[in-house]
Structure formats: structure tokens, C-alpha cells
GROMACS .gro file of C-alpha atoms in nm:
model
  453
    1MET     CA    1   7.340 -18.882   0.628
    2ILE     CA    2   7.250 -18.571   0.415
    3ARG     CA    3   6.937 -18.603   0.476
    4LYS     CA    4   6.987 -18.604   0.855
    5ALA     CA    5   7.169 -18.280   0.837
    6SER     CA    6   6.944 -18.087   0.606
    7PHE     CA    7   6.693 -18.183   0.878
    8ILE     CA    8   6.906 -18.030   1.117
    9LEU     CA    9   6.970 -17.742   0.934
   10THR     CA   10   6.604 -17.669   0.868
   11PHE     CA   11   6.529 -17.686   1.231
   12ILE     CA   12   6.794 -17.439   1.353
   13ILE     CA   13   6.688 -17.172   1.042
   14CYS     CA   14   6.332 -17.210   1.141
   15SER     CA   15   6.402 -17.159   1.545
   16LEU     CA   16   6.605 -16.861   1.443
   17ILE     CA   17   6.345 -16.741   1.226
   18SER     CA   18   6.076 -16.773   1.462
   19SER     CA   19   6.308 -16.638   1.740
   20HIS     CA   20   6.381 -16.316   1.532
   21ALA     CA   21   5.933 -16.286   1.479
   22LYS     CA   22   5.866 -16.361   1.843
   23ASN     CA   23   5.590 -16.078   1.904
   24TYR     CA   24   5.721 -15.875   2.283
   25LYS     CA   25   5.453 -15.798   2.474
   26VAL     CA   26   5.548 -15.488   2.643
   27TYR     CA   27   5.367 -15.296   2.912
   28VAL     CA   28   5.416 -14.941   2.987
   29LEU     CA   29   5.395 -14.854   3.372
   30PRO     CA   30   5.366 -14.449   3.342
   31ILE     CA   31   5.468 -14.240   3.655
   32LYS     CA   32   5.442 -13.866   3.586
   33ASP     CA   33   5.334 -13.718   3.857
   34GLU     CA   34   5.434 -13.665   4.265
   35ILE     CA   35   5.526 -13.996   4.411
   36ASN     CA   36   5.262 -14.076   4.671
   37SER     CA   37   4.972 -14.336   4.793
   38THR     CA   38   4.806 -14.299   4.455
   39THR     CA   39   5.100 -14.357   4.250
   40TRP     CA   40   5.192 -14.687   4.460
   41GLN     CA   41   4.868 -14.782   4.441
   42HIS     CA   42   4.900 -14.757   4.030
   43THR     CA   43   5.205 -14.906   4.052
   44LYS     CA   44   5.058 -15.220   4.248
   45ASN     CA   45   4.800 -15.284   4.029
   46GLY     CA   46   5.074 -15.176   3.706
   47ILE     CA   47   5.297 -15.502   3.848
   48LYS     CA   48   5.035 -15.750   3.906
   49GLU     CA   49   4.847 -15.649   3.578
   50SER     CA   50   5.155 -15.734   3.411
   51LYS     CA   51   5.241 -16.035   3.584
   52ASP     CA   52   4.860 -16.198   3.552
   53MET     CA   53   4.868 -16.099   3.139
   54SER     CA   54   5.181 -16.268   3.135
   55TYR     CA   55   5.392 -15.960   2.927
   56ASP     CA   56   5.769 -15.986   2.851
   57LEU     CA   57   5.846 -15.673   2.988
   58LEU     CA   58   5.764 -15.395   3.208
   59LEU     CA   59   5.861 -15.014   3.095
   60VAL     CA   60   5.881 -14.763   3.340
   61HIS     CA   61   5.799 -14.405   3.191
   62LEU     CA   62   5.981 -14.172   3.465
   63ASN     CA   63   5.901 -13.812   3.461
   64THR     CA   64   5.860 -13.730   3.820
   65TYR     CA   65   6.064 -13.462   4.025
   66GLY     CA   66   6.002 -13.722   4.362
   67GLY     CA   67   5.766 -13.732   4.651
   68THR     CA   68   5.753 -13.952   4.997
   69VAL     CA   69   5.998 -14.201   5.104
   70VAL     CA   70   5.789 -14.446   5.229
   71HIS     CA   71   5.579 -14.456   4.890
   72ALA     CA   72   5.915 -14.482   4.683
   73ASP     CA   73   6.030 -14.772   4.907
   74SER     CA   74   5.699 -14.946   4.830
   75ILE     CA   75   5.787 -14.870   4.489
   76ARG     CA   76   6.138 -14.974   4.485
   77THR     CA   77   6.037 -15.311   4.642
   78ALA     CA   78   5.797 -15.422   4.433
   79LEU     CA   79   5.996 -15.326   4.109
   80LEU     CA   80   6.282 -15.552   4.227
   81HIS     CA   81   6.043 -15.846   4.281
   82ALA     CA   82   5.850 -15.791   4.006
   83GLY     CA   83   5.946 -16.124   3.868
   84ILE     CA   84   5.992 -16.000   3.483
   85PRO     CA   85   6.235 -15.790   3.311
   86THR     CA   86   6.217 -15.419   3.378
   87VAL     CA   87   6.373 -15.127   3.216
   88ALA     CA   88   6.310 -14.763   3.317
   89PHE     CA   89   6.292 -14.497   3.051
   90ILE     CA   90   6.374 -14.155   3.206
   91ASP     CA   91   6.173 -13.902   2.993
   92ASN     CA   92   6.308 -13.530   3.122
   93ASN     CA   93   6.315 -13.623   3.495
   94ALA     CA   94   6.382 -13.857   3.742
   95ALA     CA   95   6.477 -13.672   4.042
   96SER     CA   96   6.471 -13.773   4.395
   97ALA     CA   97   6.231 -14.066   4.467
   98GLY     CA   98   6.254 -14.098   4.132
   99ALA     CA   99   6.597 -14.172   4.093
  100LEU     CA  100   6.547 -14.446   4.349
  101ILE     CA  101   6.269 -14.601   4.152
  102ALA     CA  102   6.468 -14.586   3.837
  103LEU     CA  103   6.750 -14.774   3.995
  104ALA     CA  104   6.544 -15.037   4.131
  105CYS     CA  105   6.477 -15.125   3.741
  106ASP     CA  106   6.711 -15.402   3.551
  107SER     CA  107   6.815 -15.133   3.329
  108VAL     CA  108   6.792 -14.764   3.220
  109TYR     CA  109   6.763 -14.531   2.907
  110MET     CA  110   6.770 -14.132   2.934
  111ARG     CA  111   6.657 -13.948   2.691
  112PRO     CA  112   6.943 -13.689   2.560
  113ASP     CA  113   6.831 -13.374   2.786
  114ALA     CA  114   6.707 -13.587   3.127
  115THR     CA  115   6.837 -13.607   3.426
  116MET     CA  116   6.887 -13.820   3.742
  117GLY     CA  117   6.961 -13.782   4.087
  118ALA     CA  118   6.961 -13.520   4.378
  119VAL     CA  119   6.779 -13.790   4.616
  120THR     CA  120   6.841 -13.600   4.967
  121VAL     CA  121   6.571 -13.604   5.222
  122VAL     CA  122   6.383 -13.253   5.241
  123SER     CA  123   6.110 -13.162   5.435
  124GLY     CA  124   5.768 -13.145   5.276
  125ASN     CA  125   5.689 -12.838   5.420
  126ASP     CA  126   5.958 -12.587   5.342
  127GLY     CA  127   6.193 -12.772   5.169
  128THR     CA  128   6.464 -12.818   5.421
  129GLN     CA  129   6.759 -13.066   5.453
  130MET     CA  130   6.612 -13.352   5.706
  131PRO     CA  131   6.842 -13.432   5.952
  132ASP     CA  132   7.083 -13.677   5.904
  133LYS     CA  133   6.901 -13.987   6.078
  134TYR     CA  134   6.672 -13.949   5.769
  135GLN     CA  135   6.973 -13.922   5.530
  136SER     CA  136   7.132 -14.236   5.659
  137TYR     CA  137   6.839 -14.450   5.596
  138MET     CA  138   6.803 -14.326   5.216
  139ARG     CA  139   7.168 -14.359   5.181
  140ALA     CA  140   7.121 -14.748   5.296
  141MET     CA  141   6.805 -14.770   5.049
  142MET     CA  142   6.998 -14.668   4.761
  143ARG     CA  143   7.336 -14.843   4.840
  144SER     CA  144   7.130 -15.169   4.900
  145THR     CA  145   6.936 -15.099   4.583
  146ALA     CA  146   7.282 -15.069   4.391
  147GLU     CA  147   7.416 -15.370   4.514
  148ARG     CA  148   7.139 -15.576   4.428
  149HIS     CA  149   7.220 -15.522   4.038
  150GLY     CA  150   7.511 -15.770   4.118
  151LYS     CA  151   7.847 -15.779   3.971
  152GLY     CA  152   8.032 -15.835   3.660
  153LYS     CA  153   8.255 -16.064   3.542
  154ASP     CA  154   8.559 -15.829   3.620
  155GLY     CA  155   8.457 -15.829   4.010
  156LYS     CA  156   8.334 -15.453   4.000
  157TRP     CA  157   7.941 -15.366   4.053
  158ARG     CA  158   7.743 -15.323   3.773
  159ARG     CA  159   7.595 -15.006   3.957
  160ASN     CA  160   7.888 -14.853   4.195
  161PRO     CA  161   7.686 -14.842   4.549
  162LEU     CA  162   7.963 -14.516   4.651
  163ILE     CA  163   7.768 -14.350   4.361
  164ALA     CA  164   7.403 -14.425   4.449
  165GLU     CA  165   7.493 -14.268   4.809
  166ALA     CA  166   7.657 -13.975   4.657
  167MET     CA  167   7.331 -13.890   4.547
  168VAL     CA  168   7.196 -13.865   4.883
  169ASP     CA  169   7.474 -13.692   5.055
  170SER     CA  170   7.728 -13.407   4.938
  171ARG     CA  171   7.967 -13.531   5.191
  172ILE     CA  172   8.028 -13.850   5.000
  173ILE     CA  173   8.358 -13.846   4.761
  174VAL     CA  174   8.361 -14.031   4.450
  175PRO     CA  175   8.702 -14.000   4.302
  176GLY     CA  176   8.726 -13.831   3.925
  177LEU     CA  177   8.320 -13.784   3.963
  178ILE     CA  178   8.246 -13.554   4.239
  179ASP     CA  179   8.391 -13.379   4.552
  180SER     CA  180   8.232 -13.355   4.901
  181THR     CA  181   8.037 -13.009   4.833
  182LYS     CA  182   7.794 -13.137   4.597
  183VAL     CA  183   7.479 -13.373   4.546
  184LEU     CA  184   7.539 -13.606   4.237
  185THR     CA  185   7.294 -13.568   3.977
  186PHE     CA  186   7.325 -13.767   3.644
  187THR     CA  187   7.318 -13.624   3.274
  188PRO     CA  188   7.264 -13.849   3.037
  189ASP     CA  189   7.678 -13.863   2.874
  190GLU     CA  190   7.756 -13.922   3.264
  191ALA     CA  191   7.494 -14.194   3.371
  192LEU     CA  192   7.629 -14.378   3.074
  193GLU     CA  193   8.010 -14.310   3.163
  194TRP     CA  194   7.965 -14.471   3.504
  195HIS     CA  195   7.691 -14.715   3.430
  196TYR     CA  196   7.389 -14.600   3.550
  197ALA     CA  197   7.255 -14.595   3.257
  198GLU     CA  198   7.246 -14.852   2.903
  199GLY     CA  199   7.171 -14.583   2.679
  200LYS     CA  200   7.031 -14.320   2.529
  201ALA     CA  201   6.687 -14.291   2.373
  202GLU     CA  202   6.442 -14.037   2.249
  203ASN     CA  203   6.122 -14.246   2.298
  204ILE     CA  204   5.965 -14.603   2.425
  205ASP     CA  205   5.986 -14.721   2.055
  206ASP     CA  206   6.366 -14.585   2.070
  207VAL     CA  207   6.379 -14.783   2.389
  208LEU     CA  208   6.276 -15.098   2.264
  209SER     CA  209   6.494 -15.089   1.920
  210LYS     CA  210   6.835 -15.048   2.177
  211LEU     CA  211   6.705 -15.366   2.339
  212ASN     CA  212   6.698 -15.504   1.964
  213ILE     CA  213   6.322 -15.551   2.029
  214ASP     CA  214   6.143 -15.495   1.646
  215ASN     CA  215   5.856 -15.688   1.686
  216TYR     CA  216   5.612 -15.620   2.006
  217THR     CA  217   5.280 -15.500   2.136
  218ILE     CA  218   5.260 -15.231   2.369
  219SER     CA  219   5.014 -15.199   2.628
  220GLU     CA  220   4.972 -14.916   2.891
  221TYR     CA  221   4.824 -14.904   3.236
  222GLU     CA  222   4.543 -14.643   3.263
  223PRO     CA  223   4.382 -14.608   3.614
  224SER     CA  224   4.072 -14.559   3.707
  225TRP     CA  225   3.871 -14.288   3.895
  226ILE     CA  226   3.863 -14.581   4.149
  227ASP     CA  227   4.225 -14.612   4.167
  228TYR     CA  228   4.294 -14.229   4.254
  229LEU     CA  229   3.982 -14.270   4.514
  230LEU     CA  230   4.160 -14.576   4.671
  231GLY     CA  231   4.516 -14.430   4.678
  232PHE     CA  232   4.379 -14.114   4.803
  233PHE     CA  233   4.225 -14.253   5.139
  234THR     CA  234   4.530 -14.501   5.168
  235ASN     CA  235   4.769 -14.166   5.207
  236PRO     CA  236   4.899 -14.163   5.566
  237VAL     CA  237   4.769 -13.814   5.618
  238VAL     CA  238   4.407 -13.897   5.533
  239GLN     CA  239   4.413 -14.280   5.708
  240SER     CA  240   4.540 -13.990   6.031
  241ILE     CA  241   4.229 -13.798   5.998
  242LEU     CA  242   4.029 -14.085   6.007
  243ILE     CA  243   4.124 -14.238   6.274
  244MET     CA  244   4.105 -13.877   6.466
  245ILE     CA  245   3.763 -13.893   6.384
  246ILE     CA  246   3.686 -14.244   6.507
  247ILE     CA  247   3.825 -14.150   6.808
  248GLY     CA  248   3.680 -13.849   6.870
  249GLY     CA  249   3.338 -14.019   6.781
  250ILE     CA  250   3.370 -14.283   7.015
  251TYR     CA  251   3.476 -13.992   7.267
  252PHE     CA  252   3.193 -13.809   7.228
  253GLU     CA  253   2.948 -14.088   7.208
  254LEU     CA  254   3.072 -14.211   7.534
  255GLN     CA  255   2.951 -13.860   7.690
  256THR     CA  256   2.624 -13.885   7.574
  257PRO     CA  257   2.330 -14.085   7.598
  258GLY     CA  258   2.167 -14.282   7.297
  259MET     CA  259   2.339 -14.290   6.919
  260GLY     CA  260   2.401 -13.995   6.775
  261PHE     CA  261   2.598 -13.791   6.500
  262PRO     CA  262   2.954 -13.906   6.658
  263SER     CA  263   2.845 -14.255   6.606
  264LEU     CA  264   2.772 -14.177   6.261
  265ALA     CA  265   3.104 -13.998   6.196
  266ALA     CA  266   3.277 -14.248   6.337
  267LEU     CA  267   3.100 -14.550   6.172
  268THR     CA  268   3.174 -14.320   5.844
  269ALA     CA  269   3.495 -14.310   5.901
  270ALA     CA  270   3.570 -14.661   5.975
  271ILE     CA  271   3.385 -14.729   5.645
  272LEU     CA  272   3.615 -14.481   5.441
  273TYR     CA  273   3.934 -14.612   5.641
  274PHE     CA  274   3.883 -15.016   5.619
  275LEU     CA  275   3.700 -15.036   5.308
  276PRO     CA  276   4.004 -14.905   5.067
  277LEU     CA  277   4.230 -15.165   5.286
  278TYR     CA  278   4.030 -15.427   5.215
  279LEU     CA  279   3.972 -15.343   4.832
  280THR     CA  280   4.363 -15.321   4.784
  281GLY     CA  281   4.471 -15.610   4.949
  282ILE     CA  282   4.637 -15.414   5.248
  283ALA     CA  283   4.386 -15.578   5.530
  284SER     CA  284   4.279 -15.906   5.547
  285SER     CA  285   3.858 -15.979   5.646
  286TRP     CA  286   4.015 -16.090   5.973
  287ILE     CA  287   4.120 -15.740   6.062
  288ILE     CA  288   3.762 -15.592   5.972
  289ILE     CA  289   3.615 -15.864   6.181
  290LEU     CA  290   3.839 -15.778   6.447
  291PHE     CA  291   3.737 -15.431   6.444
  292VAL     CA  292   3.350 -15.568   6.430
  293VAL     CA  293   3.421 -15.751   6.722
  294GLY     CA  294   3.533 -15.453   6.910
  295LEU     CA  295   3.271 -15.199   6.815
  296ILE     CA  296   3.000 -15.475   6.935
  297LEU     CA  297   3.190 -15.557   7.267
  298LEU     CA  298   3.148 -15.146   7.296
  299LEU     CA  299   2.779 -15.118   7.219
  300ILE     CA  300   2.728 -15.413   7.461
  301GLU     CA  301   2.904 -15.200   7.735
  302LEU     CA  302   2.697 -14.904   7.606
  303PHE     CA  303   2.330 -15.017   7.617
  304VAL     CA  304   2.343 -15.364   7.786
  305ILE     CA  305   2.591 -15.355   8.086
  306PRO     CA  306   2.567 -15.051   8.299
  307GLY     CA  307   2.863 -14.895   8.369
  308PHE     CA  308   3.222 -14.910   8.206
  309GLY     CA  309   3.382 -15.234   8.250
  310ILE     CA  310   3.579 -15.505   8.081
  311ALA     CA  311   3.347 -15.542   7.790
  312GLY     CA  312   3.394 -15.194   7.695
  313VAL     CA  313   3.788 -15.173   7.741
  314ALA     CA  314   3.802 -15.527   7.523
  315GLY     CA  315   3.638 -15.346   7.248
  316ILE     CA  316   3.803 -15.023   7.261
  317ALA     CA  317   4.130 -15.244   7.264
  318LEU     CA  318   4.029 -15.470   6.962
  319MET     CA  319   3.944 -15.146   6.736
  320ILE     CA  320   4.263 -14.988   6.837
  321ALA     CA  321   4.436 -15.323   6.738
  322ALA     CA  322   4.279 -15.349   6.395
  323ILE     CA  323   4.338 -14.986   6.307
  324PHE     CA  324   4.694 -15.074   6.354
  325MET     CA  325   4.696 -15.422   6.186
  326GLY     CA  326   4.550 -15.179   5.889
  327LEU     CA  327   4.859 -15.006   5.898
  328LEU     CA  328   5.063 -15.259   5.834
  329GLU     CA  329   5.114 -15.267   5.468
  330ASN     CA  330   5.165 -15.617   5.339
  331PHE     CA  331   5.338 -15.711   5.690
  332SER     CA  332   5.491 -16.058   5.741
  333PHE     CA  333   5.512 -16.225   6.080
  334THR     CA  334   5.760 -16.500   5.972
  335PRO     CA  335   6.082 -16.472   6.221
  336GLY     CA  336   6.339 -16.305   6.031
  337GLU     CA  337   6.159 -16.152   5.772
  338ILE     CA  338   5.961 -15.854   6.011
  339ASP     CA  339   6.042 -15.511   5.870
  340LEU     CA  340   6.051 -15.312   6.175
  341SER     CA  341   6.042 -15.007   5.956
  342VAL     CA  342   5.691 -15.090   5.847
  343ILE     CA  343   5.579 -15.138   6.238
  344TRP     CA  344   5.758 -14.755   6.298
  345LYS     CA  345   5.581 -14.575   6.051
  346SER     CA  346   5.247 -14.773   6.099
  347LEU     CA  347   5.317 -14.630   6.476
  348LEU     CA  348   5.385 -14.312   6.376
  349THR     CA  349   5.052 -14.236   6.163
  350LEU     CA  350   4.865 -14.440   6.514
  351ILE     CA  351   5.062 -14.167   6.720
  352ILE     CA  352   4.993 -13.875   6.466
  353ALA     CA  353   4.587 -13.958   6.477
  354PHE     CA  354   4.554 -13.958   6.851
  355MET     CA  355   4.758 -13.650   6.888
  356LEU     CA  356   4.496 -13.508   6.626
  357ALA     CA  357   4.220 -13.651   6.810
  358GLY     CA  358   4.380 -13.538   7.157
  359SER     CA  359   4.433 -13.197   7.018
  360ILE     CA  360   4.027 -13.159   6.894
  361LEU     CA  361   3.917 -13.325   7.235
  362TYR     CA  362   4.082 -13.051   7.389
  363LEU     CA  363   3.983 -12.737   7.199
  364PHE     CA  364   3.632 -12.844   7.232
  365THR     CA  365   3.618 -12.943   7.573
  366SER     CA  366   3.868 -12.728   7.785
  367LYS     CA  367   3.828 -12.390   7.940
  368PHE     CA  368   4.161 -12.280   7.728
  369GLY     CA  369   3.968 -12.410   7.399
  370GLN     CA  370   3.656 -12.228   7.472
  371SER     CA  371   3.836 -11.901   7.516
  372ILE     CA  372   3.982 -11.978   7.164
  373MET     CA  373   3.668 -12.102   7.065
  374ASN     CA  374   3.531 -11.754   7.167
  375ASN     CA  375   3.262 -11.965   7.412
  376ARG     CA  376   3.066 -12.065   7.092
  377GLY     CA  377   3.139 -12.440   7.116
  378MET     CA  378   2.897 -12.485   7.427
  379LEU     CA  379   2.579 -12.282   7.611
  380THR     CA  380   2.740 -12.062   7.852
  381HIS     CA  381   2.429 -11.801   7.916
  382VAL     CA  382   2.273 -11.828   8.284
  383GLN     CA  383   1.891 -11.803   8.219
  384LYS     CA  384   1.829 -11.642   8.596
  385VAL     CA  385   1.466 -11.577   8.734
  386GLU     CA  386   1.521 -11.211   8.802
  387ASP     CA  387   1.622 -11.164   8.489
  388GLY     CA  388   1.240 -11.268   8.364
  389TYR     CA  389   1.361 -11.645   8.275
  390ILE     CA  390   1.084 -11.905   8.448
  391GLY     CA  391   0.969 -12.245   8.323
  392VAL     CA  392   0.605 -12.240   8.485
  393ASP     CA  393   0.327 -11.989   8.426
  394ASN     CA  394   0.397 -11.733   8.748
  395SER     CA  395   0.076 -11.593   8.735
  396LEU     CA  396  -0.092 -11.759   9.030
  397SER     CA  397   0.150 -11.586   9.286
  398ALA     CA  398  -0.058 -11.265   9.226
  399LEU     CA  399  -0.322 -11.544   9.439
  400ILE     CA  400  -0.106 -11.462   9.741
  401GLY     CA  401  -0.340 -11.336  10.050
  402GLU     CA  402  -0.682 -11.402   9.875
  403SER     CA  403  -0.938 -11.560  10.047
  404GLY     CA  404  -1.127 -11.884   9.926
  405ILE     CA  405  -1.303 -12.202  10.005
  406ALA     CA  406  -1.195 -12.554  10.056
  407LEU     CA  407  -1.405 -12.698   9.810
  408THR     CA  408  -1.265 -13.101   9.920
  409ASP     CA  409  -1.122 -13.212  10.195
  410MET     CA  410  -0.723 -13.137  10.215
  411ARG     CA  411  -0.497 -13.415  10.332
  412PRO     CA  412  -0.341 -13.176  10.275
  413SER     CA  413  -0.374 -13.153   9.914
  414GLY     CA  414  -0.710 -13.109   9.754
  415LYS     CA  415  -0.961 -12.854   9.591
  416ILE     CA  416  -0.966 -12.476   9.710
  417GLY     CA  417  -1.245 -12.195   9.534
  418ILE     CA  418  -1.161 -11.820   9.513
  419GLY     CA  419  -1.409 -11.643   9.329
  420GLU     CA  420  -1.549 -11.864   9.063
  421ASN     CA  421  -1.247 -12.019   8.972
  422ARG     CA  422  -1.121 -12.353   9.094
  423TYR     CA  423  -0.716 -12.452   9.177
  424ASP     CA  424  -0.508 -12.721   9.333
  425GLY     CA  425  -0.386 -12.616   9.697
  426VAL     CA  426  -0.191 -12.757   9.984
  427SER     CA  427  -0.288 -12.679  10.368
  428VAL     CA  428  -0.019 -12.567  10.520
  429ASP     CA  429  -0.202 -12.639  10.864
  430GLY     CA  430  -0.223 -13.024  10.809
  431PHE     CA  431  -0.589 -13.161  10.703
  432ILE     CA  432  -0.855 -12.895  10.653
  433LEU     CA  433  -1.243 -13.024  10.581
  434ALA     CA  434  -1.450 -12.902  10.329
  435GLY     CA  435  -1.589 -12.592  10.341
  436GLN     CA  436  -1.359 -12.438  10.547
  437LYS     CA  437  -1.257 -12.102  10.483
  438VAL     CA  438  -0.852 -12.096  10.389
  439LYS     CA  439  -0.652 -11.798  10.295
  440VAL     CA  440  -0.342 -11.810  10.020
  441VAL     CA  441  -0.010 -11.762  10.195
  442ASP     CA  442   0.240 -11.883   9.971
  443TYR     CA  443   0.355 -11.992   9.601
  444ILE     CA  444   0.624 -12.235   9.527
  445ASN     CA  445   0.704 -12.457   9.215
  446ALA     CA  446   0.379 -12.372   9.073
  447GLN     CA  447   0.138 -12.483   9.366
  448LEU     CA  448  -0.060 -12.246   9.589
  449TYR     CA  449   0.002 -12.299   9.959
  450VAL     CA  450  -0.328 -12.212  10.203
  451LYS     CA  451  -0.406 -12.221  10.585
  452THR     CA  452  -0.768 -12.173  10.756
  453VAL     CA  453  -0.864 -11.885  10.813
   0.00000   0.00000   0.00000
């Protein structure tokens, strides 16, 4: 009995030692720039790598003033579904989109002089506040992210959703915290008091110490130049420009025979559009196949089938469908899981691209556009004969009135001789026998006209 108790005690002690000595694998994901397509690309890669390498903790190292809502939303969603514990360390700033990203993590630690909040949606051009439609969407996004943390044993929200809304809208009142004239931004002490942060820390090591993690190994995500390049080409603005070039290239190619610069421009733009989407896993291979089939149908219409009919229309329709499907990032077609916001975002990008393409085409083809371009985009000078512009040798017109001999029978054309020279001639009298005297009466279209004398 004593031996059995001793064995159990030894097992418990060994288990405690083993647990204490566990080496935590910590993966650090830095987000220290503007939130955009490149940041989203890095986040996707970082989360995937942390899961593939079986890391124990994902630590998001934040220092950002915000960025685009669409990419912040994508990062938020990815963190909420990361599949491993997530911690946000706010190293100075988590403003606007940065606050949304911090809120998506399981726990938040702030440097003693850091700030978090001010999530009002503003225009990227001049910083003015966007209409309430945009604020309403952001309020709901912040509220749902806060609610995702659930409630404690006391039945209260772990992260008060009303506070999350107050970071967006100055009209939201949180009794004891903020009135209806200010947008909420937290200091570390305020965030701790209102349960929007778990603690203060000076650095990453301090964060891990606060989490009672003493034995750990840190790995940090290091983006390559390819990651930056893929992020650049998956930016909605760049995608709109590439789509515009594809549309414009196809249009101008339909206006000119053969394959030329418009085809090369459209093909290059298509490669730059689809290749990054395929490499990042946004676009499946069948979407690219759809575009290629559409391109083949269009080429068949241009070079095999005369006119413009079913093959051409079907080809253009398939190409546009492929371009649109490429914009539907990680889209689910499962009933009940369809995200309409993704569809609207993709439609907006496509519409902007068509508007840009239409504007450029109008600029190059309309009279108004020609006047803006000062007629530099096309040839407008008329080469008149009276101004000396001629396409053939006009020196034979000096022979009008000269006499000669028909060297051959003229039926009605033949050869005539004037002096020692031979010329082609056409009879205006009909048949003329060789040897008859003739006289040059006209010179039209590089041709001498004669009659019998």
C-alpha cells in the first residue's frame, strides 16, 4: 500500500515538473504598417505557418494607425478562426483597424504608454468621416467581435459590446466612461479597468511572463519580397487597373486586324491579375481555366468565324465571369453561409474597373476626348493633292498634247511611242491598229489616255 502511494506521488511530481518544463513554441506576427492587402497576405501566411508548425501561441505584435476596412475585416476573421490561442501586444498604437484586430485576439496586453481605439471609418482621401452607412457596418463588426469573447460566470460580457461601438460612434454613451460627444480611445489603465486588456507589458518577453510562460521559443514571421509583390497585385486598386487594361486591350483588339500591342497588354494584365490570386489560394485552377476557355472562344470568333456572334459573346461572358470569381476571396457557396458583403465588394471593384476602362476608351475615341488630348491621339491632317501630296509619279502629265505612234494594237490598252520612249496607253477611241498616229489627251490615275490623229 505504501509502495502504491509512493508511486502515485512520484507520478504526480513528475507530471508537475514535466508541465512546468514544457517548452512553449511562440509565433510572433508583426503588424506594424498600414493595414492593406500586403498586411492581409502576411497575416494569412503567418497563421497558416503557425498552425502547420504546431505552435502553441500566436502573438500579434501591433503598432499601426489602421488602414482599409476590408483587409482589417479579413484579418479579424482569420484571427477569430485561427485554431490556436492568440494574444495581441499593443506596442504603442492600435488605432482604427488596429483596434479591431486587437479585439479579435483572445487576450490583449498593452505597453504602459500605448493607446487603442478611434475606429470611426474615414475617407482615405481627406480623412473626413464617412456616411452613417459605413459607420453602421463598422459598429456591427466591432460589436460582433466583442460578443465573440462571450460572457463570464457572472453573466456579464467579457468585452462589453457597447464599448466596442463607442470606439466607432461618438453618439454612443457608456455610463461612467464616455459621453455622446467623443469617440472612445483607451489608455492601458482604462482598458484594464473596463476589461478590454488583460495587463500591461514592456515587451514580448514581459507579455509571456504575465501569461506564466517561462520556458519558450520565439519564431517571428519574416515576409519575402514575393509576399510583398503578391500583396501589391491583390490590392483592389491594382486589380481594378489590371481589369481595366484587360477590357481596354480586348476592345482595341476588336477594332484592329491581327494581333498587336492591345493583345499583348491584355494578356500581360490577365497574367498579373490571375497568377497572384492562384499563388495565394484565392482563385482556384478552374477559374483560370474558365478565363482561358473564354479567351479561346474570342480568338476563334476573331480569326476563324467571320463577324461577331455566339462564340465572341460567350467568350467575353466567360472571361468577365472568371475575373469576377477571382475577386470572391475565400467565398463559400454553401446555402446559409453566403457572405453578401464579399459579393458587393467584388462587384464594386469590377464596376470601378469598367468605369475606368470606359473613361479611358471615351478619352481616346470621342471628339471631346480628342480635344482634351489636343488631337495627339490620332492622325487628323488631310493630305490634299493641291497641297502637293500625291501618291504616284505625276511627271507623265507633261505629255498631254504630245503626238506619237501606236507600237502595238490597242484593244483598248497597249504600247505607244513618243520620241524614243515607250509608254503604256489606253485608247479612248476603242481599237487602234499598230502604226497609227496617236495623241495624248489625258493623264488619270498614272495612266496615259490617247486617241487617233
